[in-house]
Structure formats: structure tokens, C-alpha cells
Amino acid sequence: MLSRHILCTIIAGSQEMDLDTFLTAVREGDVQTVRRGLAAGVDVNDFRWFDWTPLHLASEYGQTEVAKLLIQNEANLEARDMGQSTPLHKAAAEGHTGTCELLIRSGADVMVQDEVKHSLTWTSPHPFIKLLLGAALGLVSF
């Protein structure tokens, strides 16, 4: 059995893509390559860099369109990395409001805490706090 940290090749029909190519496309917001990877059967919940899923990576870099594709392909909104951060933690910490809105609209838990019990309000830039509080209180609709 191959370790999850060994470069693997995903083969589906005539398409193939290694996971590192897919993750680079996620990080860079290359929607077409991400679509090809999804069509080739890449696991959207595979943990790689720092135990991040592709959705953690898209969220960290504010790649909202890529995040949307991953969510449409059943990416886990509540996946935890090594520090117990979720994709929403990553997007919030970097101030990616559009990505945060997508994650919240898709059902991400706005009350989540990481391993040191930091909530999203701890890691988020000031303008995002209003969005989080509104979502938590049901005052913001998307």
C-alpha cells in the first residue's frame, strides 16, 4: 500500500494527473486544471501539505472559484489540519471575505475553534468580524 505522502498518479480513462500538479493548480486558482483533476478522480479530501486538504489550500489563497468546485465535488468543509484549523479558519485569517462567504453559505461552522481554542474572531481581520457575527446570529443572508 502506498503512503499518502508518495506522489501518486490518478488515472481515469485517458486522463491522468499527479496530486502535486492538482494541488499547485488549486493554490494558483487554475480552474481548468482543477476541473481536469476532478474529472480524473483526484480525492478532494486527501491530506497533504501540513495535513491540508485541497479546500484548506484554496481557502488560504482565496481561490473562491476553485473552492466552489471542490465543495461541489464533496470537499469536507470541516476537515482539520495539524493545528485543528478548518478551511474557514484559513480563509478568515487571510481576509478572503469572498471565500469565507462561500464556505459559510455552504454550511461551514462559524463557531469552530482550533487546537488552542482560537475562534474565527481571533484569527480574522477586523472587517470580517462583522460578517462572522452576522452569520452566527442569522442576521446576514447570502
XYZ file of C-alpha atoms in Angstrom, residues 81-133:
53
model
C -5.291 20.299 9.678
C -2.417 19.652 12.119
C -3.459 22.676 14.207
C -7.147 21.734 14.038
C -7.885 24.647 11.685
C -10.654 24.295 9.123
C -10.740 25.802 5.635
C -12.826 28.650 7.100
C -10.020 29.416 9.592
C -7.583 29.666 6.668
C -9.785 31.980 4.594
C -10.650 34.158 7.598
C -7.035 34.524 8.750
C -6.048 35.782 5.303
C -9.048 38.107 4.958
C -10.556 36.327 1.949
C -14.128 37.508 2.502
C -15.496 36.035 -0.738
C -14.119 32.612 0.103
C -15.439 32.926 3.666
C -18.891 33.797 2.356
C -18.842 30.734 0.097
C -17.769 28.446 2.944
C -20.396 29.843 5.322
C -23.110 29.692 2.664
C -22.111 26.067 2.033
C -22.540 25.179 5.695
C -19.149 25.710 7.355
C -19.345 26.026 11.141
C -18.740 29.673 12.130
C -18.317 28.744 15.813
C -15.386 26.369 15.193
C -12.175 26.592 17.275
C -8.644 25.402 16.542
C -6.424 23.326 18.869
C -5.658 26.272 21.161
C -9.339 27.237 21.261
C -8.938 30.222 18.960
C -12.223 31.050 17.309
C -12.536 32.651 13.908
C -12.803 36.079 15.548
C -9.307 35.596 16.995
C -7.705 34.849 13.621
C -9.765 37.201 11.460
C -9.050 40.739 10.281
C -11.458 43.374 11.640
C -13.832 43.721 8.615
C -14.502 40.001 8.670
C -15.717 40.047 12.282
C -18.962 41.762 11.266
C -19.619 39.078 8.638
C -18.924 36.270 11.123
C -21.109 37.719 13.836
